[in-house]
Short mmCIF file of C-alpha atoms and ligand atoms in Angstrom, two decimals:
data_model
loop_
_atom_site.label_atom_id
_atom_site.label_comp_id
_atom_site.label_asym_id
_atom_site.label_seq_id
_atom_site.Cartn_x
_atom_site.Cartn_y
_atom_site.Cartn_z
CA UNK A 1 13.78 6.39 -35.20
CA UNK A 2 11.06 8.91 -35.69
CA UNK A 3 7.69 8.34 -33.47
CA UNK A 4 4.96 6.76 -35.48
CA UNK A 5 2.62 9.44 -37.24
CA UNK A 6 -0.28 8.01 -35.20
CA UNK A 7 1.34 9.17 -32.12
CA UNK A 8 2.23 12.48 -32.81
CA UNK A 9 -0.21 15.52 -32.43
CA UNK A 10 -2.67 16.93 -34.54
CA UNK A 11 -2.57 19.95 -32.17
CA UNK A 12 0.13 21.83 -30.41
CA UNK A 13 0.42 20.46 -26.86
CA UNK A 14 -2.05 22.12 -24.22
CA UNK A 15 -1.00 25.13 -22.29
CA UNK A 16 0.31 24.06 -18.83
CA UNK A 17 -1.94 24.41 -15.68
CA UNK A 18 -1.17 21.51 -14.02
CA UNK A 19 2.28 20.48 -12.49
CA UNK A 20 1.89 16.61 -11.70
CA UNK A 21 4.43 14.84 -9.35
CA UNK A 22 5.08 11.04 -10.09
CA UNK A 23 4.47 10.59 -14.04
CA UNK A 24 4.20 6.42 -13.50
CA UNK A 25 1.49 4.25 -15.22
CA UNK A 26 -1.34 4.95 -12.88
CA UNK A 27 -0.94 8.86 -13.44
CA UNK A 28 -0.89 8.28 -17.53
CA UNK A 29 -4.07 5.81 -16.88
CA UNK A 30 -6.06 8.03 -14.91
CA UNK A 31 -5.31 11.88 -14.16
CA UNK A 32 -4.10 12.51 -17.57
CA UNK A 33 -7.19 10.60 -19.58
CA UNK A 34 -9.74 12.25 -17.26
CA UNK A 35 -7.97 15.84 -17.76
CA UNK A 36 -7.78 15.16 -21.49
CA UNK A 37 -11.85 14.52 -21.60
CA UNK A 38 -12.60 17.52 -19.19
CA UNK A 39 -10.73 19.94 -21.94
CA UNK A 40 -12.34 18.18 -24.53
CA UNK A 41 -15.73 19.00 -23.23
CA UNK A 42 -15.04 22.40 -21.83
CA UNK A 43 -12.06 23.54 -22.58
CA UNK A 44 -9.49 25.40 -20.44
CA UNK A 45 -5.41 25.26 -20.36
CA UNK A 46 -4.98 22.51 -18.23
CA UNK A 47 -1.96 20.69 -19.95
CA UNK A 48 0.20 18.69 -17.48
CA UNK A 49 3.95 19.21 -16.86
CA UNK A 50 4.46 15.94 -15.33
CA UNK A 51 7.58 15.42 -13.17
CA UNK A 52 9.55 12.36 -12.50
CA UNK A 53 11.22 12.76 -8.89
CA UNK A 54 13.63 9.78 -9.75
CA UNK A 55 14.58 8.13 -12.94
CA UNK A 56 14.63 9.74 -16.70
CA UNK A 57 12.43 6.62 -18.05
CA UNK A 58 9.28 8.05 -18.57
CA UNK A 59 10.68 11.23 -19.85
CA UNK A 60 12.94 9.05 -22.20
CA UNK A 61 9.74 7.33 -23.48
CA UNK A 62 7.83 10.14 -23.66
CA UNK A 63 9.59 12.98 -25.16
CA UNK A 64 10.67 11.41 -28.62
CA UNK A 65 6.58 10.54 -28.96
CA UNK A 66 6.13 14.73 -28.11
CA UNK A 67 4.72 13.21 -24.56
CA UNK A 68 1.73 11.62 -26.41
CA UNK A 69 1.26 7.98 -25.46
CA UNK A 70 -1.53 5.08 -25.97
CA UNK A 71 -3.94 3.83 -23.28
CA UNK A 72 -4.91 0.53 -23.63
CA UNK A 73 -7.90 -0.72 -21.85
CA UNK A 74 -8.06 -4.46 -21.09
CA UNK A 75 -11.48 -5.63 -21.14
CA UNK A 76 -12.10 -9.51 -20.99
CA UNK A 77 -13.81 -9.33 -24.34
CA UNK A 78 -10.88 -7.45 -26.01
CA UNK A 79 -8.71 -4.55 -25.74
CA UNK A 80 -9.41 -0.94 -26.88
CA UNK A 81 -6.93 1.88 -27.74
CA UNK A 82 -6.67 5.55 -27.49
CA UNK A 83 -3.84 8.06 -27.67
CA UNK A 84 -3.67 10.44 -25.08
CA UNK A 85 -2.22 14.12 -25.53
CA UNK A 86 -2.86 16.09 -22.27
CA UNK A 87 1.02 15.51 -20.99
CA UNK A 88 2.76 19.03 -22.54
CA UNK A 89 6.30 18.09 -21.11
CA UNK A 90 8.13 16.13 -18.81
CA UNK A 91 10.83 16.89 -16.30
CA UNK A 92 13.41 14.95 -14.16
CA UNK A 93 13.88 16.67 -11.07
CA UNK A 94 17.25 15.17 -10.38
CA UNK A 95 18.52 16.67 -13.57
CA UNK A 96 17.41 20.16 -12.87
CA UNK A 97 15.56 20.55 -9.76
CA UNK A 98 15.44 24.62 -10.47
CA UNK A 99 13.45 23.86 -13.64
CA UNK A 100 11.03 22.03 -11.58
CA UNK A 101 10.62 24.95 -9.16
CA UNK A 102 10.07 27.00 -12.14
CA UNK A 103 7.39 25.00 -13.40
CA UNK A 104 5.85 24.87 -9.96
CA UNK A 105 5.86 28.67 -9.19
CA UNK A 106 4.19 29.73 -12.72
CA UNK A 107 1.20 31.81 -11.73
CA UNK A 108 -0.67 29.89 -14.42
CA UNK A 109 0.23 26.87 -12.94
CA UNK A 110 -3.03 26.27 -10.33
CA UNK A 111 -2.83 22.91 -9.45
CA UNK A 112 -0.04 20.48 -8.11
CA UNK A 113 -1.36 16.74 -8.32
CA UNK A 114 0.72 13.94 -7.17
CA UNK A 115 0.90 10.04 -7.48
CA UNK A 116 4.16 9.37 -5.96
CA UNK A 117 3.10 6.20 -3.94
CA UNK A 118 2.65 5.78 -0.36
CA UNK A 119 6.52 5.94 0.24
CA UNK A 120 6.77 9.13 -1.57
CA UNK A 121 5.71 11.30 1.35
CA UNK A 122 8.33 10.27 3.87
CA UNK A 123 5.94 9.96 6.71
CA UNK A 124 5.52 7.29 9.08
CA UNK A 125 2.29 5.58 8.41
CA UNK A 126 1.34 4.36 11.55
CA UNK A 127 0.73 8.45 12.47
CA UNK A 128 0.92 10.39 9.39
CA UNK A 129 3.94 12.31 10.84
CA UNK A 130 6.66 13.43 8.84
CA UNK A 131 10.01 11.65 9.18
CA UNK A 132 12.28 13.68 10.15
CA UNK A 133 15.25 11.38 10.30
CA UNK A 134 14.48 10.44 6.51
CA UNK A 135 17.68 11.51 4.62
CA UNK A 136 15.72 13.06 1.95
CA UNK A 137 14.19 15.25 4.66
CA UNK A 138 17.35 16.05 6.06
CA UNK A 139 18.80 16.87 2.94
CA UNK A 140 15.71 19.35 1.74
CA UNK A 141 15.87 20.87 5.06
CA UNK A 142 19.81 21.58 5.00
CA UNK A 143 19.18 22.74 1.39
CA UNK A 144 15.70 23.87 0.46
CA UNK A 145 16.69 25.54 -2.95
CA UNK A 146 17.31 22.11 -4.33
CA UNK A 147 14.89 19.93 -3.02
CA UNK A 148 14.51 15.79 -3.70
CA UNK A 149 11.67 14.98 -1.80
CA UNK A 150 7.95 15.70 -2.32
CA UNK A 151 7.69 17.69 0.93
CA UNK A 152 10.95 19.37 0.06
CA UNK A 153 9.71 20.66 -3.31
CA UNK A 154 5.85 21.39 -2.35
CA UNK A 155 7.30 23.78 0.64
CA UNK A 156 10.07 25.34 -1.31
CA UNK A 157 7.64 26.25 -4.49
CA UNK A 158 4.86 27.64 -1.92
CA UNK A 159 7.55 29.76 0.02
CA UNK A 160 8.75 30.97 -3.59
CA UNK A 161 5.12 31.53 -4.47
CA UNK A 162 4.15 33.39 -1.45
CA UNK A 163 7.41 35.53 -1.42
CA UNK A 164 6.36 36.30 -5.06
CA UNK A 165 2.82 37.41 -4.31
CA UNK A 166 1.35 34.59 -6.17
CA UNK A 167 -1.49 32.63 -5.03
CA UNK A 168 -1.06 29.34 -4.10
CA UNK A 169 -1.61 25.94 -6.08
CA UNK A 170 -4.31 23.36 -4.89
CA UNK A 171 -2.47 20.26 -3.77
CA UNK A 172 -4.15 17.08 -5.00
CA UNK A 173 -2.85 13.98 -3.64
CA UNK A 174 -3.93 11.07 -5.77
CA UNK A 175 -2.34 8.05 -3.61
CA UNK A 176 -3.91 5.46 -1.68
CA UNK A 177 -3.32 7.38 1.54
CA UNK A 178 -5.84 7.37 4.54
CA UNK A 179 -7.72 10.94 4.38
CA UNK A 180 -5.13 11.91 1.75
CA UNK A 181 -5.56 15.63 1.77
CA UNK A 182 -5.62 15.94 5.07
CA UNK A 183 -2.41 13.34 5.63
CA UNK A 184 -0.73 15.43 3.15
CA UNK A 185 -1.39 18.60 4.52
CA UNK A 186 0.02 17.41 7.83
CA UNK A 187 3.12 16.33 6.28
CA UNK A 188 3.48 19.17 4.44
CA UNK A 189 2.71 21.68 7.63
CA UNK A 190 5.39 19.60 9.73
CA UNK A 191 8.17 20.29 6.90
CA UNK A 192 7.23 23.88 6.81
CA UNK A 193 7.53 24.13 10.27
CA UNK A 194 10.92 22.86 10.52
CA UNK A 195 11.56 25.66 8.11
CA UNK A 196 9.72 28.74 9.29
CA UNK A 197 6.89 29.39 11.31
CA UNK A 198 5.35 32.11 9.68
CA UNK A 199 5.66 30.04 6.19
CA UNK A 200 3.55 26.92 8.04
CA UNK A 201 1.08 29.69 9.06
CA UNK A 202 0.48 30.71 5.57
CA UNK A 203 0.16 27.29 4.13
CA UNK A 204 -2.31 26.56 6.82
CA UNK A 205 -4.44 29.18 6.13
CA UNK A 206 -4.24 29.73 2.38
CA UNK A 207 -3.45 26.25 0.77
CA UNK A 208 -6.22 23.81 -0.34
CA UNK A 209 -5.45 20.24 0.05
CA UNK A 210 -8.95 18.38 -1.34
CA UNK A 211 -9.00 14.88 -0.54
CA UNK A 212 -9.64 12.08 -3.41
CA UNK A 213 -10.56 8.63 -3.95
CA UNK A 214 -8.47 7.28 -7.12
CA UNK A 215 -9.28 3.74 -8.44
CA UNK A 216 -8.47 2.26 -11.51
CA UNK A 217 -6.52 -0.96 -11.52
CA UNK A 218 -2.92 -0.51 -13.85
CA UNK A 219 -0.29 -2.96 -13.64
CA UNK A 220 3.51 -1.92 -14.53
CA UNK A 221 3.84 -1.88 -18.27
CA UNK A 222 6.04 -4.75 -19.37
CA UNK A 223 7.70 -5.34 -22.81
CA UNK A 224 5.03 -7.86 -23.47
CA UNK A 225 2.62 -5.26 -23.59
CA UNK A 226 4.59 -2.85 -25.75
CA UNK A 227 4.87 -5.86 -28.26
CA UNK A 228 1.17 -6.65 -28.05
CA UNK A 229 0.40 -3.05 -28.84
CA UNK A 230 2.75 -3.08 -31.63
CA UNK A 231 1.40 -6.37 -33.34
CA UNK A 232 -2.54 -5.12 -32.85
CA UNK A 233 -1.97 -1.47 -34.10
CA UNK A 234 0.93 -1.45 -36.09
CA UNK A 235 3.33 0.79 -33.97
CA UNK A 236 5.73 1.02 -31.25
CA UNK A 237 4.62 3.09 -28.29
CA UNK A 238 7.32 2.72 -25.29
CA UNK A 239 5.26 4.81 -23.15
CA UNK A 240 2.02 3.05 -23.30
CA UNK A 241 -0.12 1.85 -20.58
CA UNK A 242 -2.78 -1.26 -19.76
CA UNK A 243 -5.28 -0.58 -17.52
CA UNK A 244 -8.95 -2.01 -16.36
CA UNK A 245 -12.15 -0.55 -18.03
CA UNK A 246 -13.06 0.45 -14.67
CA UNK A 247 -12.32 3.92 -13.31
CA UNK A 248 -13.64 6.15 -10.27
CA UNK A 249 -12.43 9.33 -9.13
CA UNK A 250 -13.90 11.38 -6.27
CA UNK A 251 -12.78 14.53 -5.12
CA UNK A 252 -13.82 17.09 -2.55
CA UNK A 253 -14.43 20.45 -4.55
CA UNK A 254 -12.18 22.57 -2.57
CA UNK A 255 -9.86 24.14 -4.89
CA UNK A 256 -8.18 27.76 -4.86
CA UNK A 257 -10.65 30.23 -6.46
CA UNK A 258 -12.21 27.16 -7.96
CA UNK A 259 -9.61 26.72 -10.48
CA UNK A 260 -9.67 23.26 -11.96
CA UNK A 261 -10.51 21.55 -15.00
CA UNK A 262 -14.31 20.70 -15.55
CA UNK A 263 -13.55 17.23 -14.88
CA UNK A 264 -17.28 16.46 -13.94
CA UNK A 265 -17.79 16.63 -17.61
CA UNK A 266 -15.54 13.44 -17.87
CA UNK A 267 -17.45 11.98 -15.06
CA UNK A 268 -15.47 12.54 -12.19
CA UNK A 269 -17.73 12.94 -8.68
CA UNK A 270 -17.20 15.87 -6.59
CA UNK A 271 -18.24 15.26 -3.18
CA UNK A 272 -18.47 17.32 0.23
CA UNK A 273 -16.82 14.53 2.11
CA UNK A 274 -14.74 11.88 0.40
CA UNK A 275 -13.57 9.86 3.37
CA UNK A 276 -16.53 7.16 3.42
CA UNK A 277 -15.53 6.61 -0.49
CA UNK A 278 -11.85 6.70 0.60
CA UNK A 279 -12.35 4.09 3.19
CA UNK A 280 -14.74 2.00 1.38
CA UNK A 281 -11.95 1.68 -1.44
CA UNK A 282 -8.74 1.27 0.80
CA UNK A 283 -10.40 -1.46 2.98
CA UNK A 284 -12.45 -3.45 0.44
CA UNK A 285 -10.29 -3.14 -2.69
CA UNK A 286 -6.75 -2.64 -1.43
CA UNK A 287 -7.06 -4.70 1.61
CA UNK A 288 -8.14 -7.49 -0.44
CA UNK A 289 -5.50 -6.76 -2.94
CA UNK A 290 -2.58 -7.29 -0.29
CA UNK A 291 -4.46 -10.09 1.38
CA UNK A 292 -4.22 -11.85 -2.07
CA UNK A 293 -0.74 -10.54 -2.83
CA UNK A 294 1.00 -12.13 0.07
CA UNK A 295 -1.18 -15.13 0.44
CA UNK A 296 -1.28 -15.78 -3.48
CA UNK A 297 2.27 -15.18 -3.83
CA UNK A 298 3.13 -17.89 -1.12
CA UNK A 299 0.80 -20.09 -2.62
CA UNK A 300 2.67 -19.86 -5.82
CA UNK A 301 0.39 -17.40 -7.95
CA UNK A 302 2.14 -14.98 -10.24
CA UNK A 303 -1.07 -12.56 -10.71
CA UNK A 304 -4.51 -11.43 -9.10
CA UNK A 305 -6.27 -13.05 -11.58
CA UNK A 306 -4.52 -16.40 -11.19
CA UNK A 307 -5.01 -16.27 -7.22
CA UNK A 308 -8.88 -15.82 -7.64
CA UNK A 309 -9.32 -18.09 -10.43
CA UNK A 310 -8.13 -20.79 -7.45
CA UNK A 311 -11.49 -21.26 -5.75
CA UNK A 312 -10.05 -21.46 -2.47
CA UNK A 313 -9.12 -17.54 -2.73
CA UNK A 314 -12.67 -16.56 -4.64
CA UNK A 315 -13.83 -18.31 -1.21
CA UNK A 316 -11.39 -16.49 1.01
CA UNK A 317 -12.30 -13.15 -0.57
CA UNK A 318 -16.30 -13.07 -0.34
CA UNK A 319 -15.35 -14.48 3.72
CA UNK A 320 -13.01 -11.48 4.29
CA UNK A 321 -15.71 -8.86 2.58
CA UNK A 322 -18.59 -10.43 4.11
CA UNK A 323 -17.65 -10.98 7.69
CA UNK A 324 -14.29 -8.80 8.21
CA UNK A 325 -14.74 -5.61 5.97
CA UNK A 326 -17.68 -4.67 5.06
CA UNK A 327 -18.78 -4.67 8.91
CA UNK A 328 -15.92 -2.08 9.60
CA UNK A 329 -16.92 0.08 6.41
CA UNK A 330 -19.30 2.99 7.03
CA UNK A 331 -21.46 3.17 3.92
CA UNK A 332 -20.80 5.74 1.40
CA UNK A 333 -24.22 7.61 0.38
CA UNK A 334 -26.03 5.61 -2.58
CA UNK A 335 -23.65 2.57 -2.51
CA UNK A 336 -24.55 -0.86 -1.89
CA UNK A 337 -21.28 -2.56 -0.30
CA UNK A 338 -22.15 -6.17 -0.93
CA UNK A 339 -22.31 -5.14 -4.78
CA UNK A 340 -19.61 -3.04 -4.59
CA UNK A 341 -17.26 -6.08 -3.35
CA UNK A 342 -19.05 -8.65 -5.91
CA UNK A 343 -18.15 -5.98 -8.51
CA UNK A 344 -14.83 -5.98 -7.09
CA UNK A 345 -14.25 -9.70 -7.34
CA UNK A 346 -15.13 -9.50 -11.08
CA UNK A 347 -12.33 -7.00 -11.70
CA UNK A 348 -9.85 -9.10 -9.95
CA UNK A 349 -10.97 -11.65 -12.42
CA UNK A 350 -10.32 -10.06 -15.57
CA UNK A 351 -7.94 -12.37 -17.44
CA UNK A 352 -6.77 -9.72 -19.42
CA UNK A 353 -4.95 -7.95 -16.87
CA UNK A 354 -1.94 -9.53 -15.63
CA UNK A 355 -1.44 -7.83 -12.15
CA UNK A 356 1.32 -9.65 -10.37
CA UNK A 357 1.22 -10.50 -6.77
CA UNK A 358 4.68 -9.31 -6.43
CA UNK A 359 4.24 -5.83 -7.77
CA UNK A 360 1.09 -5.39 -4.99
CA UNK A 361 3.34 -6.86 -2.32
CA UNK A 362 5.58 -4.09 -2.49
CA UNK A 363 5.78 -1.81 0.12
CA UNK A 364 3.73 -3.65 2.61
CA UNK A 365 4.90 -1.54 5.56
CA UNK A 366 3.56 1.87 3.92
CA UNK A 367 0.50 -0.18 2.69
CA UNK A 368 -0.55 -2.45 5.60
CA UNK A 369 -2.03 0.31 8.06
CA UNK A 370 -4.84 2.08 5.77
CA UNK A 371 -5.41 -1.43 4.10
CA UNK A 372 -5.93 -4.03 6.71
CA UNK A 373 -4.77 -2.95 10.49
CA UNK A 374 -7.31 -0.29 10.51
CA UNK A 375 -9.96 -2.65 9.58
CA UNK A 376 -8.48 -5.36 12.09
CA UNK A 377 -8.28 -2.66 15.02
CA UNK A 378 -11.82 -1.96 14.31
CA UNK A 379 -12.82 -5.61 14.53
CA UNK A 380 -11.15 -6.31 17.61
CA UNK A 381 -12.52 -3.66 19.38
CA UNK A 382 -16.09 -4.29 18.42
CA UNK A 383 -15.39 -8.32 19.45
CA UNK A 384 -15.59 -9.81 15.85
CA UNK A 385 -13.55 -12.70 14.84
CA UNK A 386 -11.13 -11.52 12.04
CA UNK A 387 -9.24 -14.84 10.95
CA UNK A 388 -8.94 -13.66 7.48
CA UNK A 389 -7.21 -10.24 8.42
CA UNK A 390 -5.24 -12.10 10.77
CA UNK A 391 -3.84 -14.60 8.14
CA UNK A 392 -3.11 -11.67 5.60
CA UNK A 393 -0.76 -9.98 8.04
CA UNK A 394 0.61 -12.79 9.04
CA UNK A 395 1.42 -13.74 5.22
CA UNK A 396 2.84 -10.20 5.01
CA UNK A 397 5.28 -11.10 7.86
CA UNK A 398 6.38 -14.61 6.36
CA UNK A 399 6.52 -12.75 2.99
CA UNK A 400 9.11 -9.89 4.28
CA UNK A 401 11.19 -12.85 6.07
CA UNK A 402 12.23 -13.09 2.56
CA UNK A 403 12.12 -17.05 1.44
CA UNK A 404 8.99 -18.68 -0.32
CA UNK A 405 7.56 -21.89 0.49
CA UNK A 406 9.88 -23.74 -1.48
CA UNK A 407 12.97 -22.13 0.04
CA UNK A 408 13.68 -19.63 -3.01
CA UNK A 409 14.63 -15.91 -2.10
CA UNK A 410 11.50 -13.51 -2.54
CA UNK A 411 12.79 -9.87 -3.83
CA UNK A 412 11.16 -7.82 -0.95
CA UNK A 413 10.93 -4.22 -2.09
CA UNK A 414 10.06 -2.26 0.98
CA UNK A 415 11.77 1.18 2.75
CA UNK A 416 11.78 -1.00 5.73
CA UNK A 417 12.70 -4.01 4.09
CA UNK A 418 16.11 -4.52 6.29
CA UNK A 419 13.89 -3.85 9.73
CA UNK A 420 11.51 -6.46 8.57
CA UNK A 421 14.11 -8.69 7.68
CA UNK A 422 15.70 -8.62 11.21
CA UNK A 423 12.46 -9.06 12.78
CA UNK A 424 12.11 -12.11 11.07
CA UNK A 425 15.53 -13.61 11.55
CA UNK A 426 16.01 -12.37 15.16
CA UNK A 427 13.49 -14.51 16.74
CA UNK A 428 12.85 -18.53 16.19
CA UNK A 429 9.24 -19.32 16.32
CA UNK A 430 6.01 -17.41 15.38
CA UNK A 431 5.56 -15.77 18.89
CA UNK A 432 9.05 -14.13 18.92
CA UNK A 433 8.69 -12.94 15.33
CA UNK A 434 5.12 -11.75 15.82
CA UNK A 435 6.21 -9.71 19.13
CA UNK A 436 9.09 -8.46 16.70
CA UNK A 437 7.27 -7.05 14.24
CA UNK A 438 4.58 -5.41 16.46
CA UNK A 439 7.50 -3.30 17.73
CA UNK A 440 8.05 -1.65 14.42
CA UNK A 441 6.03 1.54 15.60
CA UNK A 442 6.20 3.11 11.85
CA UNK A 443 3.89 0.38 11.05
CA UNK A 444 1.65 -0.73 14.18
CA UNK A 445 0.15 1.86 15.96
CA UNK A 446 1.08 1.32 19.82
CA UNK A 447 -2.29 0.59 21.21
CA UNK A 448 -2.70 -2.06 18.39
CA UNK A 449 0.58 -3.48 19.00
CA UNK A 450 -0.45 -3.95 22.75
CA UNK A 451 -3.51 -5.59 22.08
CA UNK A 452 -2.98 -9.22 23.33
CA UNK A 453 -5.79 -10.61 21.14
CA UNK A 454 -3.81 -9.00 18.25
CA UNK A 455 -0.54 -11.06 19.36
CA UNK A 456 -1.96 -14.16 19.96
CA UNK A 457 -4.31 -14.13 16.64
CA UNK A 458 -1.03 -13.36 14.52
CA UNK A 459 1.23 -15.80 16.53
CA UNK A 460 -1.66 -18.67 15.64
CA UNK A 461 -2.01 -17.61 12.20
CA UNK A 462 1.81 -17.21 11.57
CA UNK A 463 2.41 -20.69 13.16
CA UNK A 464 0.03 -22.32 10.82
CA UNK A 465 1.31 -20.69 7.73
CA UNK A 466 5.10 -21.82 8.74
CA UNK A 467 3.44 -25.50 9.74
CA UNK A 468 1.08 -25.98 7.03
CA UNK A 469 1.69 -23.49 4.07
CA UNK A 470 -0.38 -20.14 2.80
CA UNK A 471 -2.74 -22.16 0.73
CA UNK A 472 -3.56 -24.67 3.51
CA UNK A 473 -4.83 -21.95 5.63
CA UNK A 474 -6.84 -20.32 3.31
CA UNK A 475 -8.57 -23.30 2.18
CA UNK A 476 -9.47 -24.16 5.94
CA UNK A 477 -10.86 -20.45 6.48
CA UNK A 478 -12.89 -20.75 2.83
CA UNK A 479 -14.09 -24.01 4.04
CA UNK A 480 -15.66 -22.21 7.00
CA UNK A 481 -17.91 -20.12 5.52
C1 LIG B 1 -2.77 -1.98 -5.66
C2 LIG B 1 -3.02 -0.61 -6.22
O1 LIG B 1 -0.50 -1.91 -6.24
C3 LIG B 1 -1.25 -1.74 -5.31
O2 LIG B 1 -0.83 -1.94 -4.08
O3 LIG B 1 -3.54 -2.44 -4.63
O4 LIG B 1 -2.31 -0.05 -7.15
C4 LIG B 1 -4.54 -0.89 -6.96
O5 LIG B 1 -4.40 -1.49 -7.83
C5 LIG B 1 -5.37 0.43 -7.30
O6 LIG B 1 -5.20 1.05 -6.03
C6 LIG B 1 -6.63 0.11 -7.74
O7 LIG B 1 -7.03 1.13 -7.97
#
């Protein structure tokens, strides 16, 4: 069936200046829109070649529409629609890794951006180091010319650019990792060193890795979203994305030759140091999100909006921010953290956004260190009471055990799911289970795992959840504020 006229382009696709790894919903609700607006405002050949490292799904939905798609803004007062045309083409890496490397080595491509989720970097979340035992990394070291992983593609493309005398691209990580530019630089250098010390030195000297803070709540698109768009607008768009009105992008202005779209014309903030913004966002938003995901799921809530519509959880969030998270967040210039968190609660409440607790609960082993464990470690070191954080981490363990409070199985999605399940199954009581989880070094830094207060606090929280249920524990904590 030909695409609806409203989805076809009035102008040819823009010339490509950016290759982007990870064409999922977040990228289409975020990077692609800012970039479209920057080109509208200031011009520039910054069309995007989006690359899927896994499935062909997004390409198969976008290609018949000439890569145009609809952005649906879900505001509490009603939806807004807009067709986005900044994606010029989509490649599927497993089908043709050479085509992807060709795109990445084109001289006119000046930026390689990425939204590949935490696990896409094949690193150990607790240390930031590349996992040399990762099957994909092993494959890429054995066969660098046909990579399968992000580090494999980035290092091979940079090696080819260097060999051809082409300036490197700027690597722009847009995932929720701590110090994401620095972390990805470390991973890429680990990978390069495993191949060739000279190449690693060249990358260290020549390639820029600006850090970014990215923020827009974007649940996975459902068939219901596609149907609702069709009902409202009269056309089907299989590649539409739904997201909240809010968006914030803070970027370190450190690009090779200064080559980048005029994103500031679209409202992107450029900062010399992104770290305070990043820490604020990861700890306040994502930390609370993960806490709500595990405790909310165990309490029978399907979405974040449902969870915070439950007064005990809204009080729990306020407690968590005021007493446990904000004291562990350095204040970015010009930001009122209490107001930031109050606004977060309103964003979480948006009833038009159906963001499933199950979706946010995914990949906890990759998310917890930067979202909850750093805050927890800082709290313990400062001698602060951190009952809410302990409850959230204990709820993750309970969730990763694989059975809900009614005895039904949980579909736990996590690259370490097997190890998490074994930690749960290998012990009988809360203390034994906590000890087994804390021994997972990919997740828990050694010093933190050895802290007797952490061990005791988590054991008590997990015991409480198992005896009384997650909801009772949340109520108990919320009642104390
Ligand atoms: C969420 C994030 O899925 C998750 O883990 O916490 O995707 C969150 O919605 C975004 O980071 C908001 O910017």
